[in-house]
PDB file of C-alpha atoms in Angstrom:
ATOM      1  CA  UNK A   1       0.000   0.000   0.000  1.00  0.00           C
ATOM      2  CA  UNK A   2       1.441   3.325  -1.089  1.00  0.00           C
ATOM      3  CA  UNK A   3       1.142   6.259   1.283  1.00  0.00           C
ATOM      4  CA  UNK A   4       2.676   9.706   1.347  1.00  0.00           C
ATOM      5  CA  UNK A   5       2.619  12.366   4.022  1.00  0.00           C
ATOM      6  CA  UNK A   6       3.778  15.961   3.917  1.00  0.00           C
ATOM      7  CA  UNK A   7       5.293  17.720   6.912  1.00  0.00           C
ATOM      8  CA  UNK A   8       6.686  21.148   7.577  1.00  0.00           C
ATOM      9  CA  UNK A   9       5.784  24.553   8.968  1.00  0.00           C
ATOM     10  CA  UNK A  10       2.250  25.823   8.711  1.00  0.00           C
ATOM     11  CA  UNK A  11       3.309  29.461   8.894  1.00  0.00           C
ATOM     12  CA  UNK A  12       6.297  31.171   7.343  1.00  0.00           C
ATOM     13  CA  UNK A  13       7.215  34.828   7.114  1.00  0.00           C
ATOM     14  CA  UNK A  14       7.767  36.661   3.846  1.00  0.00           C
ATOM     15  CA  UNK A  15      11.320  36.253   2.494  1.00  0.00           C
ATOM     16  CA  UNK A  16      11.883  33.101   4.560  1.00  0.00           C
ATOM     17  CA  UNK A  17      12.731  29.711   3.079  1.00  0.00           C
ATOM     18  CA  UNK A  18      10.143  26.937   3.224  1.00  0.00           C
ATOM     19  CA  UNK A  19      11.279  23.366   3.731  1.00  0.00           C
ATOM     20  CA  UNK A  20       8.741  20.582   3.267  1.00  0.00           C
ATOM     21  CA  UNK A  21       9.326  16.880   3.719  1.00  0.00           C
ATOM     22  CA  UNK A  22       7.408  14.090   2.025  1.00  0.00           C
ATOM     23  CA  UNK A  23       7.693  10.779   3.838  1.00  0.00           C
ATOM     24  CA  UNK A  24       6.423   7.824   1.889  1.00  0.00           C
ATOM     25  CA  UNK A  25       5.977   4.082   2.126  1.00  0.00           C
ATOM     26  CA  UNK A  26       4.967   1.252  -0.157  1.00  0.00           C
ATOM     27  CA  UNK A  27       7.511   1.973  -2.876  1.00  0.00           C
ATOM     28  CA  UNK A  28      11.190   2.716  -3.310  1.00  0.00           C
ATOM     29  CA  UNK A  29      12.594   5.786  -4.975  1.00  0.00           C
ATOM     30  CA  UNK A  30      15.508   3.682  -6.139  1.00  0.00           C
ATOM     31  CA  UNK A  31      13.273   1.575  -8.390  1.00  0.00           C
ATOM     32  CA  UNK A  32      13.539   2.335 -12.081  1.00  0.00           C
ATOM     33  CA  UNK A  33      10.771   4.598 -13.358  1.00  0.00           C
ATOM     34  CA  UNK A  34       9.598   5.855  -9.985  1.00  0.00           C
ATOM     35  CA  UNK A  35       9.170   9.541  -9.306  1.00  0.00           C
ATOM     36  CA  UNK A  36       7.757  11.849  -6.637  1.00  0.00           C
ATOM     37  CA  UNK A  37       6.349  15.244  -7.391  1.00  0.00           C
ATOM     38  CA  UNK A  38       5.202  18.333  -5.511  1.00  0.00           C
ATOM     39  CA  UNK A  39       2.030  20.118  -6.480  1.00  0.00           C
ATOM     40  CA  UNK A  40       0.426  23.086  -4.727  1.00  0.00           C
ATOM     41  CA  UNK A  41      -3.037  24.585  -4.606  1.00  0.00           C
ATOM     42  CA  UNK A  42      -3.812  28.090  -3.334  1.00  0.00           C
ATOM     43  CA  UNK A  43      -7.093  28.265  -1.393  1.00  0.00           C
ATOM     44  CA  UNK A  44      -9.995  27.940  -3.809  1.00  0.00           C
ATOM     45  CA  UNK A  45      -7.728  27.819  -6.830  1.00  0.00           C
ATOM     46  CA  UNK A  46      -6.329  25.309  -9.284  1.00  0.00           C
ATOM     47  CA  UNK A  47      -3.462  22.859  -9.020  1.00  0.00           C
ATOM     48  CA  UNK A  48       0.062  23.916  -9.939  1.00  0.00           C
ATOM     49  CA  UNK A  49       2.892  21.437 -10.467  1.00  0.00           C
ATOM     50  CA  UNK A  50       6.153  22.533  -8.831  1.00  0.00           C
ATOM     51  CA  UNK A  51       8.857  19.887  -9.026  1.00  0.00           C
ATOM     52  CA  UNK A  52       9.581  16.247  -9.726  1.00  0.00           C
ATOM     53  CA  UNK A  53      12.430  13.950  -8.776  1.00  0.00           C
ATOM     54  CA  UNK A  54      13.083  10.629 -10.454  1.00  0.00           C
ATOM     55  CA  UNK A  55      14.642   7.404  -9.219  1.00  0.00           C
ATOM     56  CA  UNK A  56      17.892   8.276 -11.007  1.00  0.00           C
ATOM     57  CA  UNK A  57      18.061  11.674  -9.243  1.00  0.00           C
ATOM     58  CA  UNK A  58      16.979  13.564 -12.349  1.00  0.00           C
ATOM     59  CA  UNK A  59      15.201  16.706 -11.157  1.00  0.00           C
ATOM     60  CA  UNK A  60      12.750  18.939 -12.968  1.00  0.00           C
ATOM     61  CA  UNK A  61      11.090  22.198 -11.985  1.00  0.00           C
ATOM     62  CA  UNK A  62       8.283  24.371 -13.214  1.00  0.00           C
ATOM     63  CA  UNK A  63      10.004  27.126 -15.214  1.00  0.00           C
ATOM     64  CA  UNK A  64       8.332  30.055 -13.458  1.00  0.00           C
ATOM     65  CA  UNK A  65       9.645  28.986 -10.028  1.00  0.00           C
ATOM     66  CA  UNK A  66      12.827  27.164 -10.967  1.00  0.00           C
ATOM     67  CA  UNK A  67      15.150  29.718  -9.389  1.00  0.00           C
ATOM     68  CA  UNK A  68      13.425  29.330  -6.017  1.00  0.00           C
ATOM     69  CA  UNK A  69      12.971  25.555  -5.825  1.00  0.00           C
ATOM     70  CA  UNK A  70      15.190  22.667  -4.851  1.00  0.00           C
ATOM     71  CA  UNK A  71      14.059  19.050  -4.649  1.00  0.00           C
ATOM     72  CA  UNK A  72      16.130  16.288  -3.107  1.00  0.00           C
ATOM     73  CA  UNK A  73      15.633  12.709  -2.029  1.00  0.00           C
ATOM     74  CA  UNK A  74      16.889  10.481   0.740  1.00  0.00           C
ATOM     75  CA  UNK A  75      16.256   6.969  -0.452  1.00  0.00           C
ATOM     76  CA  UNK A  76      17.313   5.375   2.831  1.00  0.00           C
ATOM     77  CA  UNK A  77      14.729   7.398   4.732  1.00  0.00           C
ATOM     78  CA  UNK A  78      12.033   7.202   2.038  1.00  0.00           C
ATOM     79  CA  UNK A  79      11.814  10.975   1.965  1.00  0.00           C
ATOM     80  CA  UNK A  80      11.699  13.753  -0.585  1.00  0.00           C
ATOM     81  CA  UNK A  81      12.402  17.327   0.478  1.00  0.00           C
ATOM     82  CA  UNK A  82      11.282  20.485  -1.284  1.00  0.00           C
ATOM     83  CA  UNK A  83      12.745  23.860  -0.447  1.00  0.00           C
ATOM     84  CA  UNK A  84      11.337  27.129  -1.714  1.00  0.00           C
ATOM     85  CA  UNK A  85      13.207  30.339  -1.081  1.00  0.00           C
ATOM     86  CA  UNK A  86      11.999  33.901  -0.709  1.00  0.00           C
ATOM     87  CA  UNK A  87       8.448  33.040   0.281  1.00  0.00           C
ATOM     88  CA  UNK A  88       5.694  35.533  -0.470  1.00  0.00           C
ATOM     89  CA  UNK A  89       2.037  35.719   0.594  1.00  0.00           C
ATOM     90  CA  UNK A  90       1.036  34.554  -2.905  1.00  0.00           C
ATOM     91  CA  UNK A  91       2.770  31.264  -2.076  1.00  0.00           C
ATOM     92  CA  UNK A  92       0.090  30.535   0.524  1.00  0.00           C
ATOM     93  CA  UNK A  93      -1.279  27.172  -0.539  1.00  0.00           C
ATOM     94  CA  UNK A  94      -1.795  23.542   0.292  1.00  0.00           C
ATOM     95  CA  UNK A  95       1.316  21.679  -0.768  1.00  0.00           C
ATOM     96  CA  UNK A  96       0.961  18.070  -1.881  1.00  0.00           C
ATOM     97  CA  UNK A  97       3.497  15.406  -2.640  1.00  0.00           C
ATOM     98  CA  UNK A  98       2.469  12.610  -4.956  1.00  0.00           C
ATOM     99  CA  UNK A  99       3.700   9.364  -6.514  1.00  0.00           C
ATOM    100  CA  UNK A 100       4.191   9.415 -10.263  1.00  0.00           C
ATOM    101  CA  UNK A 101       2.800   6.581 -12.363  1.00  0.00           C
ATOM    102  CA  UNK A 102       5.693   4.711 -13.940  1.00  0.00           C
ATOM    103  CA  UNK A 103       5.782   5.607 -17.604  1.00  0.00           C
ATOM    104  CA  UNK A 104       3.473   8.596 -17.400  1.00  0.00           C
ATOM    105  CA  UNK A 105       3.820  11.858 -15.523  1.00  0.00           C
ATOM    106  CA  UNK A 106       0.501  11.601 -13.764  1.00  0.00           C
ATOM    107  CA  UNK A 107       0.037  11.099 -10.059  1.00  0.00           C
ATOM    108  CA  UNK A 108      -1.890   8.153  -8.690  1.00  0.00           C
ATOM    109  CA  UNK A 109      -1.161   8.474  -4.985  1.00  0.00           C
ATOM    110  CA  UNK A 110      -1.227  11.749  -3.101  1.00  0.00           C
ATOM    111  CA  UNK A 111      -0.542  12.880   0.418  1.00  0.00           C
ATOM    112  CA  UNK A 112      -3.276  14.697   2.301  1.00  0.00           C
ATOM    113  CA  UNK A 113      -1.451  17.970   1.799  1.00  0.00           C
ATOM    114  CA  UNK A 114      -0.164  20.583   4.186  1.00  0.00           C
ATOM    115  CA  UNK A 115      -1.431  24.160   4.266  1.00  0.00           C
ATOM    116  CA  UNK A 116       1.358  26.705   4.355  1.00  0.00           C
ATOM    117  CA  UNK A 117       0.451  30.291   5.120  1.00  0.00           C
ATOM    118  CA  UNK A 118       2.869  33.081   4.328  1.00  0.00           C
ATOM    119  CA  UNK A 119       2.290  36.049   6.576  1.00  0.00           C
ATOM    120  CA  UNK A 120       4.238  38.418   8.744  1.00  0.00           C
TER     121      UNK A 120
ATOM    122  CA  UNK B   1       3.787  26.115 -21.386  1.00  0.00           C
ATOM    123  CA  UNK B   2       0.775  24.289 -22.743  1.00  0.00           C
ATOM    124  CA  UNK B   3      -2.352  26.037 -21.472  1.00  0.00           C
ATOM    125  CA  UNK B   4      -5.300  23.841 -20.518  1.00  0.00           C
ATOM    126  CA  UNK B   5      -8.755  25.421 -20.636  1.00  0.00           C
ATOM    127  CA  UNK B   6     -11.759  23.648 -19.209  1.00  0.00           C
ATOM    128  CA  UNK B   7     -15.418  24.314 -19.882  1.00  0.00           C
ATOM    129  CA  UNK B   8     -17.725  24.995 -18.277  1.00  0.00           C
ATOM    130  CA  UNK B   9     -16.325  26.423 -15.049  1.00  0.00           C
ATOM    131  CA  UNK B  10     -19.269  24.940 -13.189  1.00  0.00           C
ATOM    132  CA  UNK B  11     -21.978  22.497 -14.019  1.00  0.00           C
ATOM    133  CA  UNK B  12     -25.168  21.302 -12.327  1.00  0.00           C
ATOM    134  CA  UNK B  13     -26.608  17.951 -13.371  1.00  0.00           C
ATOM    135  CA  UNK B  14     -29.503  15.904 -12.041  1.00  0.00           C
ATOM    136  CA  UNK B  15     -28.853  12.577 -10.351  1.00  0.00           C
ATOM    137  CA  UNK B  16     -28.769   9.781 -12.892  1.00  0.00           C
ATOM    138  CA  UNK B  17     -28.133  12.139 -15.775  1.00  0.00           C
ATOM    139  CA  UNK B  18     -24.999  12.502 -17.879  1.00  0.00           C
ATOM    140  CA  UNK B  19     -22.321  15.031 -17.033  1.00  0.00           C
ATOM    141  CA  UNK B  20     -19.835  16.234 -19.635  1.00  0.00           C
ATOM    142  CA  UNK B  21     -16.722  18.285 -18.964  1.00  0.00           C
ATOM    143  CA  UNK B  22     -14.487  19.602 -21.712  1.00  0.00           C
ATOM    144  CA  UNK B  23     -10.782  20.343 -21.789  1.00  0.00           C
ATOM    145  CA  UNK B  24      -8.898  22.088 -24.575  1.00  0.00           C
ATOM    146  CA  UNK B  25      -5.132  22.323 -24.845  1.00  0.00           C
ATOM    147  CA  UNK B  26      -3.305  25.223 -26.492  1.00  0.00           C
ATOM    148  CA  UNK B  27      -1.345  22.740 -28.594  1.00  0.00           C
ATOM    149  CA  UNK B  28      -1.737  19.100 -29.449  1.00  0.00           C
ATOM    150  CA  UNK B  29      -0.899  16.604 -26.721  1.00  0.00           C
ATOM    151  CA  UNK B  30      -0.948  13.683 -29.149  1.00  0.00           C
ATOM    152  CA  UNK B  31       2.480  12.099 -29.494  1.00  0.00           C
ATOM    153  CA  UNK B  32       2.585  10.782 -33.043  1.00  0.00           C
ATOM    154  CA  UNK B  33       5.267   8.163 -32.478  1.00  0.00           C
ATOM    155  CA  UNK B  34       3.102   6.127 -30.098  1.00  0.00           C
ATOM    156  CA  UNK B  35      -0.329   7.557 -30.991  1.00  0.00           C
ATOM    157  CA  UNK B  36      -1.017   8.398 -27.363  1.00  0.00           C
ATOM    158  CA  UNK B  37      -2.696  11.481 -25.968  1.00  0.00           C
ATOM    159  CA  UNK B  38      -0.866  12.755 -22.897  1.00  0.00           C
ATOM    160  CA  UNK B  39      -3.986  13.855 -21.043  1.00  0.00           C
ATOM    161  CA  UNK B  40      -5.292  12.901 -17.601  1.00  0.00           C
ATOM    162  CA  UNK B  41      -8.346  13.676 -15.487  1.00  0.00           C
ATOM    163  CA  UNK B  42      -8.588  14.040 -11.716  1.00  0.00           C
ATOM    164  CA  UNK B  43     -11.444  14.354  -9.265  1.00  0.00           C
ATOM    165  CA  UNK B  44     -11.051  16.455  -6.126  1.00  0.00           C
ATOM    166  CA  UNK B  45     -13.638  16.378  -3.376  1.00  0.00           C
ATOM    167  CA  UNK B  46     -13.706  19.082  -0.694  1.00  0.00           C
ATOM    168  CA  UNK B  47     -10.887  18.777   1.801  1.00  0.00           C
ATOM    169  CA  UNK B  48      -9.270  15.900  -0.094  1.00  0.00           C
ATOM    170  CA  UNK B  49      -6.312  15.572  -2.449  1.00  0.00           C
ATOM    171  CA  UNK B  50      -7.011  14.958  -6.125  1.00  0.00           C
ATOM    172  CA  UNK B  51      -7.761  11.428  -7.251  1.00  0.00           C
ATOM    173  CA  UNK B  52      -6.537  10.148 -10.599  1.00  0.00           C
ATOM    174  CA  UNK B  53      -9.452   8.998 -12.735  1.00  0.00           C
ATOM    175  CA  UNK B  54      -8.144   8.645 -16.278  1.00  0.00           C
ATOM    176  CA  UNK B  55      -4.836   8.899 -18.125  1.00  0.00           C
ATOM    177  CA  UNK B  56      -3.766   8.462 -21.739  1.00  0.00           C
ATOM    178  CA  UNK B  57      -7.041  10.341 -22.337  1.00  0.00           C
ATOM    179  CA  UNK B  58      -9.194   7.228 -21.981  1.00  0.00           C
ATOM    180  CA  UNK B  59      -7.520   4.670 -19.684  1.00  0.00           C
ATOM    181  CA  UNK B  60      -9.329   4.372 -16.385  1.00  0.00           C
ATOM    182  CA  UNK B  61      -7.194   4.114 -13.287  1.00  0.00           C
ATOM    183  CA  UNK B  62      -7.657   0.902 -11.348  1.00  0.00           C
ATOM    184  CA  UNK B  63     -10.783   0.994  -9.202  1.00  0.00           C
ATOM    185  CA  UNK B  64     -12.458   3.890 -11.016  1.00  0.00           C
ATOM    186  CA  UNK B  65     -16.108   3.090 -11.842  1.00  0.00           C
ATOM    187  CA  UNK B  66     -16.862   2.553 -15.519  1.00  0.00           C
ATOM    188  CA  UNK B  67     -19.425   5.365 -15.471  1.00  0.00           C
ATOM    189  CA  UNK B  68     -16.367   7.627 -15.822  1.00  0.00           C
ATOM    190  CA  UNK B  69     -14.978   7.741 -19.341  1.00  0.00           C
ATOM    191  CA  UNK B  70     -12.553   9.905 -21.232  1.00  0.00           C
ATOM    192  CA  UNK B  71     -12.437  10.679 -24.924  1.00  0.00           C
ATOM    193  CA  UNK B  72     -10.873  13.017 -27.444  1.00  0.00           C
ATOM    194  CA  UNK B  73      -7.592  13.495 -29.240  1.00  0.00           C
ATOM    195  CA  UNK B  74      -5.133  16.193 -30.175  1.00  0.00           C
ATOM    196  CA  UNK B  75      -6.387  19.337 -28.469  1.00  0.00           C
ATOM    197  CA  UNK B  76      -9.970  18.541 -27.466  1.00  0.00           C
ATOM    198  CA  UNK B  77     -10.949  16.160 -24.705  1.00  0.00           C
ATOM    199  CA  UNK B  78     -14.036  15.206 -22.735  1.00  0.00           C
ATOM    200  CA  UNK B  79     -14.703  13.594 -19.393  1.00  0.00           C
ATOM    201  CA  UNK B  80     -18.115  11.974 -19.236  1.00  0.00           C
ATOM    202  CA  UNK B  81     -19.932  10.675 -16.189  1.00  0.00           C
ATOM    203  CA  UNK B  82     -22.672   8.527 -17.620  1.00  0.00           C
ATOM    204  CA  UNK B  83     -25.057   8.501 -14.679  1.00  0.00           C
ATOM    205  CA  UNK B  84     -24.326  11.062 -11.992  1.00  0.00           C
ATOM    206  CA  UNK B  85     -24.279   9.923  -8.400  1.00  0.00           C
ATOM    207  CA  UNK B  86     -24.285  12.096  -5.308  1.00  0.00           C
ATOM    208  CA  UNK B  87     -20.715  11.067  -4.519  1.00  0.00           C
ATOM    209  CA  UNK B  88     -19.510  12.518  -7.822  1.00  0.00           C
ATOM    210  CA  UNK B  89     -19.902  16.090  -6.569  1.00  0.00           C
ATOM    211  CA  UNK B  90     -16.382  17.454  -6.860  1.00  0.00           C
ATOM    212  CA  UNK B  91     -14.055  19.663  -8.847  1.00  0.00           C
ATOM    213  CA  UNK B  92     -12.581  17.965 -11.905  1.00  0.00           C
ATOM    214  CA  UNK B  93      -9.219  18.851 -13.415  1.00  0.00           C
ATOM    215  CA  UNK B  94      -7.559  17.894 -16.650  1.00  0.00           C
ATOM    216  CA  UNK B  95      -3.774  17.691 -16.863  1.00  0.00           C
ATOM    217  CA  UNK B  96      -1.424  17.450 -19.823  1.00  0.00           C
ATOM    218  CA  UNK B  97       1.867  15.623 -19.551  1.00  0.00           C
ATOM    219  CA  UNK B  98       2.943  15.960 -23.181  1.00  0.00           C
ATOM    220  CA  UNK B  99       5.509  18.569 -22.225  1.00  0.00           C
ATOM    221  CA  UNK B 100       6.797  16.378 -19.422  1.00  0.00           C
ATOM    222  CA  UNK B 101       7.979  17.267 -16.972  1.00  0.00           C
ATOM    223  CA  UNK B 102       6.452  20.728 -17.414  1.00  0.00           C
ATOM    224  CA  UNK B 103       2.972  19.444 -16.776  1.00  0.00           C
ATOM    225  CA  UNK B 104       0.027  21.816 -16.493  1.00  0.00           C
ATOM    226  CA  UNK B 105      -3.501  21.554 -15.155  1.00  0.00           C
ATOM    227  CA  UNK B 106      -6.763  23.094 -16.242  1.00  0.00           C
ATOM    228  CA  UNK B 107      -8.513  25.626 -14.028  1.00  0.00           C
ATOM    229  CA  UNK B 108     -11.046  23.067 -12.813  1.00  0.00           C
ATOM    230  CA  UNK B 109     -14.761  22.438 -13.327  1.00  0.00           C
ATOM    231  CA  UNK B 110     -17.080  22.353 -10.337  1.00  0.00           C
ATOM    232  CA  UNK B 111     -19.764  19.681 -10.644  1.00  0.00           C
ATOM    233  CA  UNK B 112     -22.885  19.951  -8.509  1.00  0.00           C
ATOM    234  CA  UNK B 113     -26.257  18.265  -8.248  1.00  0.00           C
ATOM    235  CA  UNK B 114     -29.202  20.068  -9.818  1.00  0.00           C
TER     236      UNK B 114
END
């Protein structure tokens, strides 16, 4: 059974760096084809893909936020970490991590999400 | 980026009736070499993460009821719920993965009961 869970601060101040951790079980990020992505959703708004890391440590980012994002993995801990620098109130959103379907960049298992509010 | 535009923004359908949601991409998401459309549909109920319903435009994810179906090719796609049930009230999103990994989602369509 695949599960994912996001953890991190619920409140960050403008200009601070956000660090979110996705802890997963039921699969290995060292298995060929596997990937974990981060997707966010501002309150009442649509989904926005942020970043994706593959089993071979290939990393991809949404172009508009690439300069602010870093995604890493710790295979031994079954964790993926997303950092986002220079946080702004417009970054207030629920942040999800999700398991990528092997062979297609769609997400079939999602964490419950964590709401991050950016406010001074 | 490929822009995904859904229509309508909201929709109210009677129980047992058919619901149809459309999704249009700003460029084709059909990959000629394998004849596959890189288009997926998700369902998101209030307070829950999205749930994958369909990918490759028409392949149902395991466990998804067969009243959900996807169709279309190129730039125009449709999600159809053949007989609406109360539990289908949700926001539905399309997603393209043609420009992987720069995937993009539609703005969402809110489905309610009439």
